[in-house]
Amino acid sequence: MVNANLSETLFKPRFKHPETSTLVRRVHHTGHPAIQSALDGKNVPHWYRLINRLMWVWRGIDPREILEVQARIVMSDAERTDPYLYDTVKGYRGGNWIYEWSKQAMLWQQRAGQTDDEATAGRHWLKASNLYSIAAYPHLKGDELAEQAQVLANRAYEEAAQRLPCNIRELEFAVPGGSPVSGFLHQPKGDGPFPTVLMCGGLDALQSDYFNLFENYFAPLGIAMLTLDMPSVGFSSKWKLTQDSSLLHQHVLKSLPTLPWIDHTRVALFGFRFGANVAVRLAYLESPRLKAVACLGPMVHQLLTDATLQNNVPEMYMDVLASRLGMFDASDVALRTELNRYSLKTQGLLGRRCPTPMLSGYWKDDLFSPPEESRLITSSSSDGKLLEIPFNPVYRNFDKALKEIAGWINNRFG
């Protein structure tokens, strides 16, 4: 059981912690267009962070709770790094983003300890995990308070895993040349080994953010889901993101034949955003091990090479990219040069014929992932499927797209 005072031990009442928006010291550009993205949320005026309501609600957070926490942040009269940005309150105290979301998570953690019903307690722990993850968002390196919230998110997820009706195993994978990484294997009901989807998430998320994807889309089809944090995030924080972006997932993929719960002859990858960079890279490098690769809003070429797109993307997301690359003081020119090397087209992969079946879903006006991105992926595959997702109604179309993707993966398993 997680000690109720763990949060007090981690979050000591000090005010010298660096404030999130100050960690990446880039030249910030002004005059960004209004952006509303299904996967990344909105760049709301007076907020440093993108407000990602759709994904937070999809993960199981009540919309009223989101508004309540936002209201507490807005109403704070504590000192801010930038007086024009609500979520830049200095120090771990009322009004600070990490403080307020962690406080909300603690309420659910307490409720979990107050019920004797295991299933209910599991749901409460899951809510706590999701709220701690939002507290740590966007998971920039060197954000001490956020890293402490990540610890609590993972602890809460481990507690939820022991109580939820499905079977969730925490697995450790050795990676040559550095620290091992941990992943969660989510198993559906029934006897294994199961066909399995290896999840490749976004750079601003934790692996514990995807439980809903398993429970509502893969588990009903009898498919297991294995999650792994992206390099430099969460359990993979000791690994820096490099041009070999798929390194960690590749080692995990190679070790699947040793796991008795997984049918290693029926494995697929599913990549969100930059996670699609990992998934598509492995479609080329590890084709014999994969039945299919699916992507959603992929980031494999356009944003990594187009300076105009980069200038229009919200500052927070460019800070995330700079943070993952360890370029905290980089000029725009240096950052652009480095990002260009992460393009799978620049690397000589995309554009060549790939034997792995690949599906790519996209939204027409998605600044992070223009339609050409998905067309490039599907036209490179010998069995490609392009999936355009209408924006409105956003939640219903997102749900419908995920069901279609899960069904497509299942059909590839045969």
Coordinates of C-alpha atoms in Angstrom, one line a residue:
M1 CA 0.0 0.0 0.0
V2 CA 1.3 3.5 -0.9
N3 CA 2.0 5.4 2.3
A4 CA -0.5 8.2 2.6
N5 CA 2.3 10.6 3.5
L6 CA 4.4 9.8 0.5
S7 CA 3.3 12.9 -1.2
E8 CA 4.3 15.0 1.8
T9 CA 7.7 13.3 1.8
L10 CA 8.3 14.0 -1.8
F11 CA 6.8 17.5 -2.0
K12 CA 8.6 19.4 0.7
P13 CA 7.3 23.0 1.1
R14 CA 10.2 24.7 -0.6
F15 CA 9.9 27.5 -3.2
K16 CA 13.2 27.1 -5.0
H17 CA 12.1 24.5 -7.4
P18 CA 12.4 25.6 -11.1
E19 CA 9.0 26.6 -12.6
T20 CA 8.1 24.4 -15.6
S21 CA 7.9 27.1 -18.2
T22 CA 11.5 28.3 -17.4
L23 CA 13.2 25.0 -18.0
V24 CA 13.8 25.3 -21.7
R25 CA 15.5 28.6 -22.5
R26 CA 14.5 29.0 -26.2
V27 CA 13.6 32.2 -28.0
H28 CA 9.9 32.2 -27.7
H29 CA 7.9 33.3 -30.8
T30 CA 4.7 35.4 -30.6
G31 CA 1.5 35.5 -32.5
H32 CA 0.7 31.7 -32.6
P33 CA -2.5 30.8 -34.4
A34 CA -5.3 29.3 -32.3
I35 CA -4.9 25.5 -32.4
Q36 CA -7.4 22.9 -31.5
S37 CA -6.1 19.4 -31.9
A38 CA -7.8 16.2 -30.9
L39 CA -4.6 14.6 -29.5
D40 CA -3.0 17.7 -28.0
G41 CA -5.8 20.0 -27.0
K42 CA -6.0 23.8 -27.3
N43 CA -3.5 26.6 -26.9
V44 CA -5.8 28.6 -24.7
P45 CA -4.8 32.3 -24.1
H46 CA -2.9 32.9 -20.8
W47 CA -1.9 29.3 -20.4
Y48 CA 1.6 27.9 -21.0
R49 CA 0.4 24.3 -21.3
L50 CA -1.9 23.1 -24.0
I51 CA -5.2 22.3 -22.3
N52 CA -5.9 18.7 -23.4
R53 CA -9.5 18.2 -22.2
L54 CA -10.4 15.5 -24.7
M55 CA -7.6 13.2 -23.8
W56 CA -8.0 13.9 -20.0
V57 CA -11.8 13.1 -20.2
W58 CA -11.1 10.1 -22.4
R59 CA -8.7 8.8 -19.7
G60 CA -11.5 9.0 -17.1
I61 CA -11.3 12.5 -15.5
D62 CA -14.6 14.3 -14.9
P63 CA -14.8 17.5 -17.0
R64 CA -16.1 19.3 -13.8
E65 CA -12.9 18.3 -12.0
I66 CA -10.8 19.8 -14.8
L67 CA -12.6 23.1 -14.6
E68 CA -12.4 23.1 -10.8
V69 CA -8.6 22.6 -10.8
Q70 CA -8.2 25.2 -13.6
A71 CA -10.3 27.7 -11.5
R72 CA -8.0 27.2 -8.5
I73 CA -5.0 27.9 -10.7
V74 CA -6.6 31.0 -12.3
M75 CA -7.7 32.5 -8.9
S76 CA -4.4 32.2 -7.2
D77 CA -2.7 35.5 -6.4
A78 CA 0.7 33.9 -5.8
E79 CA 3.8 35.1 -7.7
R80 CA 4.1 33.9 -11.2
T81 CA 7.1 33.6 -13.5
D82 CA 5.1 35.2 -16.2
P83 CA 2.2 37.4 -14.9
Y84 CA 0.3 36.8 -18.1
L85 CA 0.3 33.0 -17.8
Y86 CA -1.9 31.4 -15.2
D87 CA 0.0 28.1 -14.9
T88 CA 3.4 29.7 -14.0
V89 CA 3.0 30.1 -10.2
K90 CA 6.4 29.7 -8.5
G91 CA 6.9 27.0 -5.9
Y92 CA 4.8 24.1 -4.7
R93 CA 1.9 25.9 -3.2
G94 CA -1.7 26.9 -4.0
G95 CA -2.2 27.9 -7.6
N96 CA 0.9 26.0 -8.9
W97 CA -0.1 23.6 -11.7
I98 CA 1.7 20.6 -10.1
Y99 CA 0.4 21.4 -6.6
E100 CA -3.3 21.7 -7.7
W101 CA -3.5 18.6 -9.8
S102 CA -1.6 16.6 -7.2
K103 CA -4.0 17.8 -4.5
Q104 CA -6.9 16.5 -6.7
A105 CA -5.1 13.2 -7.1
M106 CA -4.6 12.9 -3.3
L107 CA -8.4 13.1 -2.9
W108 CA -8.9 10.0 -5.0
Q109 CA -6.0 8.3 -3.3
Q110 CA -7.7 8.9 0.1
R111 CA -11.0 7.7 -1.2
A112 CA -9.3 4.5 -2.4
G113 CA -8.1 3.9 1.1
Q114 CA -11.6 4.5 2.6
T115 CA -13.5 1.8 0.6
D116 CA -13.5 -2.0 1.2
D117 CA -14.6 -2.8 -2.3
E118 CA -11.4 -3.8 -4.3
A119 CA -12.8 -2.9 -7.7
T120 CA -14.0 0.6 -6.5
A121 CA -10.6 1.2 -4.9
G122 CA -8.9 0.2 -8.1
R123 CA -10.9 2.8 -10.1
H124 CA -10.0 5.4 -7.5
W125 CA -6.3 4.6 -7.7
L126 CA -6.6 4.8 -11.5
K127 CA -8.1 8.3 -11.3
A128 CA -5.3 9.3 -8.9
S129 CA -2.7 8.0 -11.3
N130 CA -4.2 10.0 -14.2
L131 CA -4.4 13.2 -12.1
Y132 CA -0.8 12.8 -11.0
S133 CA 0.2 12.4 -14.6
I134 CA -1.6 15.6 -15.5
A135 CA 0.3 17.3 -12.6
A136 CA 3.6 16.2 -14.2
Y137 CA 2.5 17.2 -17.7
P138 CA 4.3 18.0 -20.1
H139 CA 7.0 16.0 -18.3
L140 CA 10.0 18.2 -19.0
K141 CA 13.4 16.9 -18.0
G142 CA 14.8 18.7 -14.8
D143 CA 11.3 19.6 -13.6
E144 CA 11.8 18.3 -10.0
L145 CA 8.2 18.6 -8.9
A146 CA 6.9 17.0 -12.0
E147 CA 9.3 14.1 -11.6
Q148 CA 8.0 13.6 -8.1
A149 CA 4.4 13.6 -9.4
Q150 CA 5.5 11.0 -12.0
V151 CA 6.7 8.8 -9.2
L152 CA 3.2 9.1 -7.5
A153 CA 1.4 8.4 -10.9
N154 CA 3.4 5.2 -11.3
R155 CA 2.8 4.1 -7.7
A156 CA -0.9 4.8 -8.0
Y157 CA -1.0 2.8 -11.2
E158 CA 0.7 -0.1 -9.5
E159 CA -1.9 0.0 -6.8
A160 CA -4.7 0.2 -9.4
A161 CA -3.2 -2.8 -11.2
Q162 CA -3.5 -5.0 -8.1
R163 CA -7.3 -4.3 -7.8
L164 CA -8.7 -3.9 -11.3
P165 CA -10.4 -7.0 -12.8
C166 CA -7.9 -7.4 -15.7
N167 CA -4.4 -8.8 -15.1
I168 CA -1.7 -6.2 -15.3
R169 CA 1.9 -7.3 -14.9
E170 CA 4.9 -5.0 -14.4
L171 CA 7.8 -6.3 -16.4
E172 CA 11.5 -5.3 -16.5
F173 CA 13.5 -5.4 -19.7
A174 CA 17.3 -5.3 -19.9
V175 CA 18.7 -2.9 -22.4
P176 CA 22.4 -3.3 -23.4
G177 CA 24.5 -0.3 -22.5
G178 CA 22.3 1.3 -19.8
S179 CA 19.5 0.9 -17.3
P180 CA 16.7 -1.6 -17.7
V181 CA 13.2 -0.2 -18.5
S182 CA 9.8 -1.2 -17.0
G183 CA 6.6 -1.8 -18.9
F184 CA 3.1 -2.9 -18.0
L185 CA 1.5 -5.9 -19.7
H186 CA -2.3 -5.7 -19.7
Q187 CA -3.9 -9.1 -20.3
P188 CA -7.5 -9.7 -21.4
K189 CA -9.7 -12.4 -19.9
G190 CA -8.9 -16.0 -20.9
D191 CA -5.8 -18.1 -21.2
G192 CA -2.8 -16.8 -23.0
P193 CA -0.6 -16.5 -24.9
F194 CA -2.3 -13.4 -26.4
P195 CA -1.8 -11.5 -29.6
T196 CA -0.3 -8.2 -28.3
V197 CA -0.1 -4.6 -29.2
L198 CA 3.1 -2.7 -28.1
M199 CA 2.1 0.8 -27.4
C200 CA 4.3 3.7 -28.5
G201 CA 3.0 6.9 -26.8
G202 CA 3.5 10.6 -27.2
L203 CA 6.5 12.5 -25.9
D204 CA 4.3 14.4 -23.4
A205 CA 2.6 11.4 -21.8
L206 CA 3.3 8.4 -19.5
Q207 CA 2.6 4.8 -20.3
S208 CA 0.0 4.7 -17.5
D209 CA -2.1 7.1 -19.5
Y210 CA -3.3 4.4 -21.9
F211 CA -5.4 2.1 -19.7
N212 CA -8.6 3.1 -21.4
L213 CA -7.1 2.1 -24.8
F214 CA -6.7 -1.4 -23.5
E215 CA -9.9 -1.7 -21.5
N216 CA -12.3 -0.4 -24.2
Y217 CA -10.6 -1.2 -27.5
F218 CA -8.1 -4.1 -27.2
A219 CA -9.4 -6.2 -24.3
P220 CA -12.9 -6.8 -25.9
L221 CA -11.0 -8.3 -28.9
G222 CA -8.9 -10.6 -26.7
I223 CA -5.7 -8.6 -27.4
A224 CA -3.1 -7.8 -24.8
M225 CA -1.4 -4.4 -24.6
L226 CA 2.2 -3.8 -23.5
T227 CA 3.1 -0.3 -22.6
L228 CA 6.6 1.3 -22.4
D229 CA 7.6 4.9 -21.6
M230 CA 9.3 6.8 -24.4
P231 CA 13.0 7.6 -23.9
S232 CA 13.6 10.4 -21.3
V233 CA 10.1 10.0 -19.8
G234 CA 8.8 8.1 -16.7
F235 CA 10.4 4.6 -16.3
S236 CA 12.6 5.3 -19.3
S237 CA 13.8 8.7 -18.0
K238 CA 17.5 7.5 -17.8
W239 CA 17.5 7.1 -21.6
K240 CA 17.9 10.1 -23.8
L241 CA 15.9 10.3 -27.0
T242 CA 18.3 9.8 -30.0
Q243 CA 18.0 9.5 -33.7
D244 CA 17.7 5.8 -33.0
S245 CA 14.3 6.7 -31.6
S246 CA 13.1 3.0 -31.6
L247 CA 16.0 1.6 -29.5
L248 CA 14.1 0.8 -26.3
H249 CA 11.0 -0.6 -28.1
Q250 CA 13.2 -2.6 -30.4
H251 CA 14.9 -4.4 -27.5
V252 CA 11.5 -5.1 -25.9
L253 CA 10.2 -6.4 -29.2
K254 CA 13.2 -8.8 -29.5
S255 CA 12.6 -10.1 -25.9
L256 CA 8.9 -11.0 -26.4
P257 CA 9.5 -14.6 -27.4
T258 CA 10.8 -15.2 -23.8
L259 CA 7.4 -14.1 -22.3
P260 CA 4.9 -16.9 -21.9
W261 CA 1.8 -14.6 -21.8
I262 CA 2.5 -13.2 -25.3
D263 CA 2.0 -14.8 -28.7
H264 CA 5.2 -13.4 -30.2
T265 CA 4.1 -14.5 -33.7
R266 CA 1.2 -12.0 -33.5
V267 CA 2.5 -8.6 -32.5
A268 CA 1.6 -5.2 -33.7
L269 CA 2.7 -1.6 -32.8
F270 CA 0.4 1.4 -32.2
G271 CA 2.0 4.8 -32.3
F272 CA 0.5 8.1 -31.1
R273 CA 2.2 11.3 -32.3
F274 CA 6.0 10.9 -32.0
G275 CA 5.3 7.3 -30.9
A276 CA 4.5 6.8 -34.6
N277 CA 8.1 7.7 -35.4
V278 CA 9.1 4.7 -33.3
A279 CA 6.4 2.4 -34.7
V280 CA 7.1 3.2 -38.4
R281 CA 10.9 2.9 -37.9
L282 CA 10.4 -0.6 -36.5
A283 CA 8.0 -1.5 -39.4
Y284 CA 11.2 -1.2 -41.5
L285 CA 13.8 -2.5 -39.1
E286 CA 11.8 -5.4 -37.6
S287 CA 9.3 -6.3 -40.2
P288 CA 9.5 -10.1 -39.7
R289 CA 8.5 -9.7 -36.0
L290 CA 5.4 -7.5 -36.8
K291 CA 2.0 -8.3 -38.2
A292 CA 0.9 -4.6 -38.4
V293 CA 1.7 -1.0 -37.5
A294 CA -1.0 1.6 -36.8
C295 CA -0.4 5.3 -36.3
L296 CA -2.6 8.2 -35.1
G297 CA -1.6 11.8 -35.9
P298 CA 1.9 10.6 -36.8
M299 CA 5.0 12.7 -36.4
V300 CA 7.6 11.2 -38.8
H301 CA 8.7 13.9 -41.2
Q302 CA 6.7 17.2 -41.7
L303 CA 7.0 18.9 -38.3
L304 CA 10.6 17.7 -37.9
T305 CA 11.7 19.4 -41.1
D306 CA 9.4 22.3 -41.8
A307 CA 10.5 25.6 -40.1
T308 CA 7.1 27.3 -40.8
L309 CA 5.2 24.5 -39.0
Q310 CA 7.7 24.6 -36.1
N311 CA 7.1 28.4 -35.8
N312 CA 3.3 27.9 -35.6
V313 CA 3.3 25.0 -33.1
P314 CA 2.6 26.2 -29.4
E315 CA 5.7 27.0 -27.4
M316 CA 5.1 24.2 -24.9
Y317 CA 5.3 21.5 -27.6
M318 CA 8.6 22.9 -29.0
D319 CA 9.9 23.0 -25.4
V320 CA 8.9 19.3 -25.1
L321 CA 10.9 18.4 -28.2
A322 CA 13.9 20.5 -27.0
S323 CA 13.7 18.8 -23.6
R324 CA 13.6 15.3 -25.0
L325 CA 16.7 16.1 -27.2
G326 CA 18.5 17.6 -24.2
M327 CA 18.7 21.0 -25.9
F328 CA 17.7 23.3 -23.1
D329 CA 19.6 26.4 -24.4
A330 CA 19.5 25.7 -28.1
S331 CA 19.0 28.3 -30.8
D332 CA 16.2 27.8 -33.2
V333 CA 18.7 26.9 -35.9
A334 CA 20.4 24.3 -33.8
L335 CA 17.1 22.7 -32.7
R336 CA 15.8 22.6 -36.3
T337 CA 19.0 21.0 -37.6
E338 CA 18.8 18.3 -34.9
L339 CA 15.0 17.7 -35.4
N340 CA 15.6 17.2 -39.1
R341 CA 17.7 14.1 -38.3
Y342 CA 14.7 12.5 -36.7
S343 CA 12.7 12.6 -39.9
L344 CA 12.3 9.0 -41.2
K345 CA 12.4 10.3 -44.7
T346 CA 15.8 12.0 -44.0
Q347 CA 17.0 8.7 -42.5
G348 CA 16.3 7.0 -45.8
L349 CA 13.4 4.8 -44.5
L350 CA 10.1 6.4 -45.4
G351 CA 9.5 6.5 -49.2
R352 CA 11.1 3.0 -49.6
R353 CA 8.7 0.1 -49.9
C354 CA 7.9 -1.5 -46.6
P355 CA 6.4 -5.1 -46.3
T356 CA 4.7 -4.4 -43.0
P357 CA 1.0 -3.5 -43.2
M358 CA 0.6 0.1 -42.0
L359 CA -2.5 2.2 -41.1
S360 CA -2.4 5.9 -40.5
G361 CA -5.2 8.0 -39.1
Y362 CA -5.2 11.8 -39.4
W363 CA -7.3 14.9 -39.0
K364 CA -7.4 17.3 -42.0
D365 CA -6.3 20.5 -40.2
D366 CA -3.9 18.9 -37.7
L367 CA -0.9 21.3 -37.5
F368 CA 1.2 18.7 -35.8
S369 CA 0.6 16.0 -38.4
P370 CA -0.6 17.3 -41.9
P371 CA -2.4 14.7 -44.1
E372 CA 0.7 14.3 -46.2
E373 CA 2.4 12.7 -43.3
S374 CA -0.1 9.8 -43.2
R375 CA -0.2 9.5 -47.0
L376 CA 3.6 9.1 -46.9
I377 CA 3.3 6.3 -44.4
T378 CA 0.5 4.4 -46.1
S379 CA 1.9 4.8 -49.7
S380 CA 5.2 3.3 -48.5
S381 CA 3.5 0.2 -47.2
S382 CA 2.8 -2.8 -49.4
D383 CA -0.6 -3.0 -47.5
G384 CA -1.4 0.6 -46.4
K385 CA -4.7 2.0 -45.2
L386 CA -5.4 5.7 -44.9
L387 CA -8.0 6.8 -42.3
E388 CA -9.3 10.4 -42.3
I389 CA -11.0 11.3 -39.0
P390 CA -13.6 14.1 -39.1
F391 CA -13.0 16.6 -36.3
N392 CA -16.6 17.2 -35.0
P393 CA -18.0 15.7 -32.9
V394 CA -14.5 15.2 -31.6
Y395 CA -15.0 12.7 -28.9
R396 CA -17.4 10.4 -30.9
N397 CA -15.1 10.4 -33.9
F398 CA -12.0 9.7 -31.8
D399 CA -13.8 6.7 -30.2
K400 CA -14.9 5.5 -33.6
A401 CA -11.4 5.8 -35.1
L402 CA -9.9 3.8 -32.2
K403 CA -12.5 1.0 -32.7
E404 CA -11.7 0.9 -36.4
I405 CA -7.9 0.8 -35.8
A406 CA -8.3 -2.0 -33.1
G407 CA -10.4 -4.0 -35.6
W408 CA -7.9 -3.5 -38.4
I409 CA -5.0 -4.7 -36.1
N410 CA -7.1 -7.7 -35.1
N411 CA -7.8 -8.6 -38.7
R412 CA -4.0 -8.5 -39.4
F413 CA -3.5 -11.0 -36.5
G414 CA -5.6 -13.4 -38.5

